[in-house]
CSV table of C-alpha atoms and ligand atoms in Angstrom, one decimal:
chain,number,residue,atom,x,y,z
A,1,UNK,CA,75.6,114.6,122.6
A,2,UNK,CA,78.8,116.6,123.1
A,3,UNK,CA,81.3,114.1,121.9
A,4,UNK,CA,84.4,115.8,123.3
A,5,UNK,CA,83.0,115.5,126.8
A,6,UNK,CA,82.4,111.8,126.6
A,7,UNK,CA,85.9,110.4,127.2
A,8,UNK,CA,84.9,106.8,126.4
A,9,UNK,CA,84.5,107.8,122.8
A,10,UNK,CA,88.2,108.1,122.6
A,11,UNK,CA,88.4,104.3,122.9
A,12,UNK,CA,87.0,103.6,119.4
A,13,UNK,CA,88.6,103.6,116.0
A,14,UNK,CA,87.7,106.3,113.5
A,15,UNK,CA,88.5,106.7,109.8
A,16,UNK,CA,90.4,109.9,109.2
A,17,UNK,CA,92.1,110.6,105.9
A,18,UNK,CA,92.8,108.5,102.8
A,19,UNK,CA,96.2,106.9,103.2
A,20,UNK,CA,97.2,108.3,99.9
A,21,UNK,CA,96.8,111.8,101.3
A,22,UNK,CA,99.8,111.1,103.5
A,23,UNK,CA,102.1,110.5,100.6
A,24,UNK,CA,102.3,114.2,100.2
A,25,UNK,CA,103.7,114.6,103.7
A,26,UNK,CA,102.4,115.0,107.3
A,27,UNK,CA,98.7,116.0,107.5
A,28,UNK,CA,96.8,117.7,110.4
A,29,UNK,CA,93.6,116.2,111.6
A,30,UNK,CA,91.2,117.1,114.5
A,31,UNK,CA,89.6,114.1,116.2
A,32,UNK,CA,87.2,114.5,119.1
A,33,UNK,CA,88.6,118.0,119.6
A,34,UNK,CA,92.2,116.8,119.7
A,35,UNK,CA,94.7,118.1,117.1
A,36,UNK,CA,96.8,115.3,115.8
A,37,UNK,CA,99.3,114.9,112.9
A,38,UNK,CA,99.2,111.9,110.6
A,39,UNK,CA,102.2,110.7,108.6
A,40,UNK,CA,103.7,107.6,107.1
A,41,UNK,CA,106.5,106.0,109.1
A,42,UNK,CA,109.5,104.4,107.3
A,43,UNK,CA,107.8,101.1,106.8
A,44,UNK,CA,104.9,102.9,105.0
A,45,UNK,CA,102.5,102.3,108.0
A,46,UNK,CA,100.6,105.2,109.3
A,47,UNK,CA,101.5,107.0,112.5
A,48,UNK,CA,99.5,109.5,114.6
A,49,UNK,CA,101.0,112.0,117.1
A,50,UNK,CA,99.9,114.9,119.2
A,51,UNK,CA,100.3,117.9,116.8
A,52,UNK,CA,102.4,120.0,119.2
A,53,UNK,CA,106.2,120.2,119.3
A,54,UNK,CA,107.7,119.9,122.8
A,55,UNK,CA,110.1,122.8,122.1
A,56,UNK,CA,108.2,126.0,121.4
A,57,UNK,CA,104.8,124.4,120.7
A,58,UNK,CA,104.7,124.6,116.9
A,59,UNK,CA,102.4,122.3,115.0
A,60,UNK,CA,104.3,119.3,113.8
A,61,UNK,CA,102.0,119.0,110.8
A,62,UNK,CA,103.8,122.2,109.5
A,63,UNK,CA,107.0,120.1,109.3
A,64,UNK,CA,108.2,117.3,107.0
A,65,UNK,CA,109.6,113.8,107.1
A,66,UNK,CA,113.1,112.5,107.2
A,67,UNK,CA,113.5,108.7,107.1
A,68,UNK,CA,110.0,108.2,108.4
A,69,UNK,CA,110.6,110.6,111.4
A,70,UNK,CA,108.7,113.9,111.6
A,71,UNK,CA,110.8,117.0,111.6
A,72,UNK,CA,109.4,120.2,113.3
A,73,UNK,CA,109.5,123.0,110.8
A,74,UNK,CA,110.4,125.6,113.5
A,75,UNK,CA,113.9,124.4,114.7
A,76,UNK,CA,114.2,120.9,113.3
A,77,UNK,CA,113.6,118.7,116.3
A,78,UNK,CA,112.8,115.2,115.2
A,79,UNK,CA,110.3,112.6,116.5
A,80,UNK,CA,109.8,109.0,115.7
A,81,UNK,CA,106.5,107.2,115.2
A,82,UNK,CA,106.3,106.5,118.9
A,83,UNK,CA,106.5,110.2,119.7
A,84,UNK,CA,110.0,110.0,121.1
A,85,UNK,CA,112.3,112.9,120.5
A,86,UNK,CA,115.3,111.5,118.5
A,87,UNK,CA,117.3,114.5,117.3
A,88,UNK,CA,118.0,118.1,118.2
A,89,UNK,CA,120.0,119.4,115.3
A,90,UNK,CA,121.5,122.3,117.3
A,91,UNK,CA,123.2,119.8,119.6
A,92,UNK,CA,126.8,118.6,118.9
A,93,UNK,CA,126.9,114.9,117.9
A,94,UNK,CA,128.4,113.8,121.2
A,95,UNK,CA,125.6,115.4,123.2
A,96,UNK,CA,122.7,113.0,124.1
A,97,UNK,CA,119.2,114.0,123.2
A,98,UNK,CA,117.1,114.4,126.4
A,99,UNK,CA,114.3,112.0,127.1
A,100,UNK,CA,111.2,113.7,125.8
A,101,UNK,CA,108.2,112.7,123.8
A,102,UNK,CA,104.9,113.8,122.3
A,103,UNK,CA,101.8,111.7,122.8
A,104,UNK,CA,101.4,108.9,120.3
A,105,UNK,CA,98.1,107.3,119.3
A,106,UNK,CA,97.0,104.0,117.7
A,107,UNK,CA,97.0,104.2,113.8
A,108,UNK,CA,96.2,101.6,111.2
A,109,UNK,CA,95.3,101.4,107.5
A,110,UNK,CA,92.0,99.8,106.5
A,111,UNK,CA,89.8,100.2,103.4
A,112,UNK,CA,92.2,102.8,102.0
A,113,UNK,CA,91.9,105.0,105.1
A,114,UNK,CA,94.0,105.8,108.1
A,115,UNK,CA,92.1,104.8,111.3
A,116,UNK,CA,93.0,106.3,114.6
A,117,UNK,CA,92.1,105.5,118.2
A,118,UNK,CA,93.0,108.1,120.8
A,119,UNK,CA,92.7,105.7,123.8
A,120,UNK,CA,92.6,102.0,124.1
A,121,UNK,CA,90.2,100.3,121.6
A,122,UNK,CA,87.2,98.7,123.1
A,123,UNK,CA,86.2,97.1,119.8
A,124,UNK,CA,88.1,96.5,116.5
A,125,UNK,CA,87.7,98.5,113.3
A,126,UNK,CA,84.4,97.3,111.6
A,127,UNK,CA,85.1,94.1,109.6
A,128,UNK,CA,83.4,94.5,106.2
A,129,UNK,CA,83.0,91.1,104.4
A,130,UNK,CA,83.0,92.7,101.0
A,131,UNK,CA,86.7,93.8,101.4
A,132,UNK,CA,88.9,91.2,99.7
A,133,UNK,CA,85.8,89.4,98.2
A,134,UNK,CA,86.7,89.1,94.5
A,135,UNK,CA,83.0,89.6,93.5
A,136,UNK,CA,83.1,93.1,94.9
A,137,UNK,CA,85.0,96.2,93.8
A,138,UNK,CA,85.7,99.0,96.3
A,139,UNK,CA,85.1,102.6,95.2
A,140,UNK,CA,86.4,105.5,97.2
A,141,UNK,CA,83.5,108.0,97.2
A,142,UNK,CA,84.5,111.0,99.3
A,143,UNK,CA,85.6,112.3,102.7
A,144,UNK,CA,84.5,115.8,103.6
A,145,UNK,CA,83.6,118.0,106.5
A,146,UNK,CA,80.0,118.4,107.5
A,147,UNK,CA,78.6,120.8,110.1
A,148,UNK,CA,76.5,118.2,111.9
A,149,UNK,CA,77.1,115.9,114.9
A,150,UNK,CA,78.1,112.3,114.5
A,151,UNK,CA,75.1,111.0,116.4
A,152,UNK,CA,72.6,112.9,114.2
A,153,UNK,CA,74.3,111.4,111.1
A,154,UNK,CA,74.0,107.9,112.6
A,155,UNK,CA,70.3,108.3,113.6
A,156,UNK,CA,69.6,109.4,110.1
A,157,UNK,CA,71.3,106.3,108.7
A,158,UNK,CA,68.6,104.1,110.2
A,159,UNK,CA,65.6,106.4,109.9
A,160,UNK,CA,63.6,105.3,106.9
A,161,UNK,CA,60.8,107.7,107.4
A,162,UNK,CA,62.9,110.5,106.0
A,163,UNK,CA,63.1,108.8,102.5
A,164,UNK,CA,59.7,110.2,101.3
A,165,UNK,CA,60.6,113.7,102.3
A,166,UNK,CA,64.3,114.3,102.1
A,167,UNK,CA,64.8,112.1,99.1
A,168,UNK,CA,61.6,113.0,97.2
A,169,UNK,CA,63.7,114.2,94.2
A,170,UNK,CA,65.7,111.0,93.9
A,171,UNK,CA,64.3,107.7,95.1
A,172,UNK,CA,61.7,108.7,97.7
A,173,UNK,CA,57.9,109.0,97.2
A,174,UNK,CA,56.2,111.7,99.1
A,175,UNK,CA,52.8,110.1,98.4
A,176,UNK,CA,53.9,107.1,100.6
A,177,UNK,CA,55.1,108.5,103.9
A,178,UNK,CA,54.5,105.3,105.9
A,179,UNK,CA,57.9,103.6,106.3
A,180,UNK,CA,58.5,99.9,106.1
A,181,UNK,CA,59.2,98.2,109.5
A,182,UNK,CA,62.7,97.3,110.5
A,183,UNK,CA,63.7,94.0,112.0
A,184,UNK,CA,66.3,94.8,114.6
A,185,UNK,CA,68.9,92.4,115.9
A,186,UNK,CA,71.5,93.5,118.5
A,187,UNK,CA,75.1,92.5,118.0
A,188,UNK,CA,78.2,92.9,120.2
A,189,UNK,CA,79.3,95.9,118.1
A,190,UNK,CA,75.8,97.6,117.7
A,191,UNK,CA,72.9,96.1,115.7
A,192,UNK,CA,71.7,95.0,112.3
A,193,UNK,CA,68.5,96.5,110.9
A,194,UNK,CA,66.7,94.7,108.0
A,195,UNK,CA,63.8,95.8,105.9
A,196,UNK,CA,62.5,96.0,102.3
A,197,UNK,CA,61.8,99.4,100.8
A,198,UNK,CA,60.0,100.2,97.5
A,199,UNK,CA,62.0,103.0,95.7
A,200,UNK,CA,61.6,105.2,92.6
A,201,UNK,CA,64.0,104.3,89.8
A,202,UNK,CA,64.6,107.3,87.6
A,203,UNK,CA,66.7,106.9,84.4
A,204,UNK,CA,69.9,108.1,86.1
A,205,UNK,CA,69.5,105.1,88.6
A,206,UNK,CA,68.9,102.4,85.9
A,207,UNK,CA,72.5,101.1,85.8
A,208,UNK,CA,72.8,101.5,89.6
A,209,UNK,CA,69.8,99.3,90.2
A,210,UNK,CA,70.2,97.0,87.2
A,211,UNK,CA,66.6,97.6,86.0
A,212,UNK,CA,64.7,100.1,83.8
A,213,UNK,CA,61.4,99.6,85.7
A,214,UNK,CA,60.1,102.9,87.0
A,215,UNK,CA,60.0,101.3,90.5
A,216,UNK,CA,62.1,98.8,92.2
A,217,UNK,CA,62.8,97.7,95.8
A,218,UNK,CA,65.8,97.5,98.0
A,219,UNK,CA,66.4,94.7,100.4
A,220,UNK,CA,68.3,96.5,103.1
A,221,UNK,CA,70.6,94.9,105.7
A,222,UNK,CA,72.1,97.8,107.5
A,223,UNK,CA,74.6,97.5,110.3
A,224,UNK,CA,75.5,100.0,113.1
A,225,UNK,CA,79.0,99.8,114.4
A,226,UNK,CA,79.3,101.7,117.7
A,227,UNK,CA,79.6,104.5,118.0
A,228,UNK,CA,79.7,106.3,114.6
A,229,UNK,CA,80.1,103.8,111.7
A,230,UNK,CA,77.5,102.1,109.6
A,231,UNK,CA,77.0,100.0,106.5
A,232,UNK,CA,73.9,100.3,104.3
A,233,UNK,CA,73.7,97.1,102.3
A,234,UNK,CA,71.2,97.4,99.5
A,235,UNK,CA,70.3,94.5,97.3
A,236,UNK,CA,68.1,95.0,94.2
A,237,UNK,CA,65.9,92.3,92.5
A,238,UNK,CA,68.5,92.4,89.7
A,239,UNK,CA,71.0,90.8,92.2
A,240,UNK,CA,73.1,94.0,92.3
A,241,UNK,CA,74.4,94.8,95.7
A,242,UNK,CA,75.2,98.5,96.6
A,243,UNK,CA,76.9,98.5,100.0
A,244,UNK,CA,77.8,102.0,101.4
A,245,UNK,CA,80.1,102.3,104.3
A,246,UNK,CA,80.3,105.5,106.3
A,247,UNK,CA,82.4,106.7,109.2
A,248,UNK,CA,80.9,109.9,110.8
A,249,UNK,CA,84.2,110.7,112.3
A,250,UNK,CA,83.8,113.4,115.1
A,251,UNK,CA,86.0,116.4,114.5
A,252,UNK,CA,84.4,118.1,117.5
A,253,UNK,CA,81.0,118.5,119.0
A,254,UNK,CA,79.3,120.0,115.9
A,255,UNK,CA,81.2,118.7,112.9
A,256,UNK,CA,82.3,115.5,111.4
A,257,UNK,CA,84.6,114.2,108.7
A,258,UNK,CA,82.2,112.0,106.7
A,259,UNK,CA,83.9,109.2,104.9
A,260,UNK,CA,82.0,107.2,102.3
A,261,UNK,CA,83.2,104.0,100.6
A,262,UNK,CA,81.1,101.9,98.2
A,263,UNK,CA,81.3,98.2,97.5
A,264,UNK,CA,79.5,96.9,94.3
A,265,UNK,CA,79.2,93.3,93.0
A,266,UNK,CA,79.5,94.4,89.3
A,267,UNK,CA,82.2,95.8,87.0
A,268,UNK,CA,83.2,99.2,85.8
A,269,UNK,CA,81.6,98.5,82.4
A,270,UNK,CA,78.2,97.6,84.0
A,271,UNK,CA,78.1,100.9,85.9
A,272,UNK,CA,81.0,103.4,85.9
A,273,UNK,CA,82.6,104.8,89.0
A,274,UNK,CA,81.5,108.2,87.8
A,275,UNK,CA,77.8,107.2,87.5
A,276,UNK,CA,77.8,105.6,90.9
A,277,UNK,CA,79.5,108.7,92.5
A,278,UNK,CA,77.0,111.0,90.8
A,279,UNK,CA,73.9,109.0,91.9
A,280,UNK,CA,75.1,108.7,95.5
A,281,UNK,CA,76.2,112.3,95.6
A,282,UNK,CA,72.7,113.5,94.6
A,283,UNK,CA,71.3,111.5,97.5
A,284,UNK,CA,73.9,112.4,100.1
A,285,UNK,CA,73.5,116.1,99.3
A,286,UNK,CA,69.8,115.8,100.2
A,287,UNK,CA,70.8,114.4,103.6
A,288,UNK,CA,73.5,117.0,104.1
A,289,UNK,CA,71.0,119.8,103.5
A,290,UNK,CA,68.8,118.7,106.4
A,291,UNK,CA,71.4,117.2,108.7
A,292,UNK,CA,73.4,120.4,108.8
A,293,UNK,CA,70.2,122.1,110.1
A,294,UNK,CA,70.0,119.8,113.1
A,295,UNK,CA,71.0,120.5,116.7
A,296,UNK,CA,74.1,118.5,117.7
A,297,UNK,CA,73.0,118.3,121.4
A,298,UNK,CA,69.2,118.3,121.6
A,299,UNK,CA,68.0,118.1,125.2
A,300,UNK,CA,65.2,115.8,126.3
A,301,UNK,CA,61.8,117.4,125.7
A,302,UNK,CA,58.2,116.1,125.2
A,303,UNK,CA,58.1,116.6,121.5
A,304,UNK,CA,61.0,114.2,121.0
A,305,UNK,CA,59.1,111.5,123.0
A,306,UNK,CA,56.9,111.3,119.9
A,307,UNK,CA,59.6,109.1,118.5
A,308,UNK,CA,58.2,106.3,120.6
A,309,UNK,CA,55.1,106.3,118.3
A,310,UNK,CA,57.2,106.2,115.1
A,311,UNK,CA,58.5,102.7,114.6
A,312,UNK,CA,61.0,104.0,112.1
A,313,UNK,CA,62.7,105.8,115.0
A,314,UNK,CA,63.3,102.6,117.0
A,315,UNK,CA,66.9,102.1,115.6
A,316,UNK,CA,67.8,105.6,116.7
A,317,UNK,CA,66.3,105.0,120.2
A,318,UNK,CA,68.2,101.7,120.5
A,319,UNK,CA,71.4,103.5,119.4
A,320,UNK,CA,71.0,106.0,122.2
A,321,UNK,CA,70.2,103.3,124.7
A,322,UNK,CA,73.3,101.4,123.8
A,323,UNK,CA,75.4,104.5,123.9
A,324,UNK,CA,74.0,105.4,127.3
A,325,UNK,CA,74.8,102.0,128.6
A,326,UNK,CA,78.3,102.4,127.4
A,327,UNK,CA,78.7,105.7,129.0
A,328,UNK,CA,77.2,104.5,132.3
A,329,UNK,CA,79.5,101.5,132.3
A,330,UNK,CA,82.4,104.1,132.2
A,331,UNK,CA,80.9,106.4,134.8
A,332,UNK,CA,79.9,109.1,132.4
A,333,UNK,CA,76.6,111.0,131.9
A,334,UNK,CA,73.8,110.1,129.6
A,335,UNK,CA,73.5,111.0,126.0
A,336,UNK,CA,70.6,113.5,125.8
A,337,UNK,CA,67.6,111.8,124.0
B,401,FES,S1,109.1,124.5,118.2
B,401,FES,FE1,109.6,122.6,117.3
B,401,FES,S2,111.7,122.5,117.1
B,401,FES,FE2,111.3,124.4,118.1
B,402,FE2,FE1,69.0,109.8,103.6
């Protein structure tokens, strides 16, 4: 799917940069092929504007902030959070500033990130029940650029037949390629997929899983939030919950900003942030290796119809059906499947 051609995708929220990154000043970001600038307005709330000055087209992200307004670094024109031009420093004080503005976009802080919607939001930012729950701690894991499409990342998130192969060096068992079946339930925002998966438990995972047994199992309750967010909620027999949230934020057609946040119902002394990051990093690198080799816009061909015979691909098929329905409802073309 070529995201930048599907205009309806502009009507969803996407996680962009950690809000703390804006404390250093305005930051550039590319979302769905659109260059935007993110900054903190005077009240500390995030703002997002088109990254292009109305004067001689310099990028506003090259500028700086004065009293929560963004100052173009080329000739000092100033804009407020709504994109309105508020000052031309070359004008004498008695001369009125002409009516002009750059485009402004919706911006909000959630889960430590700045979320942006370029159009009018069709659904809200995913509501994660672990946020604010005192039994859980939130751990920022990473946000980084991947050379893969957002849809490929989402399909992979619900494809449990890749565990035995892609993750054979961490938790997967290549001797057991037959995946467990998912129970799928559609929701307004996407679907929930539940299953129980046996997993290897090497020593570096013992404190992550809460057991020293060589094998354990994960009760998984994973949610897809249209179009490109998911949670992977893993519960171990020890009672530990390891809930990973991802936003596969589309930079353009073939690259994403992958945001990963972890919620755990234990304490730092039970399993350190460093250990958790190291374990999840080893796993996500395995995914990255293969996902960056995929085609961002595969066309329909007979070989991909084989998916119909692989129950583990049902979530991916349902995902494309739901996205196709969304596109059709907005008069757009189908997602290739
Ligand atoms: S280009 Fe921005 S002030 Fe001139
Ligand atoms: Fe994976």
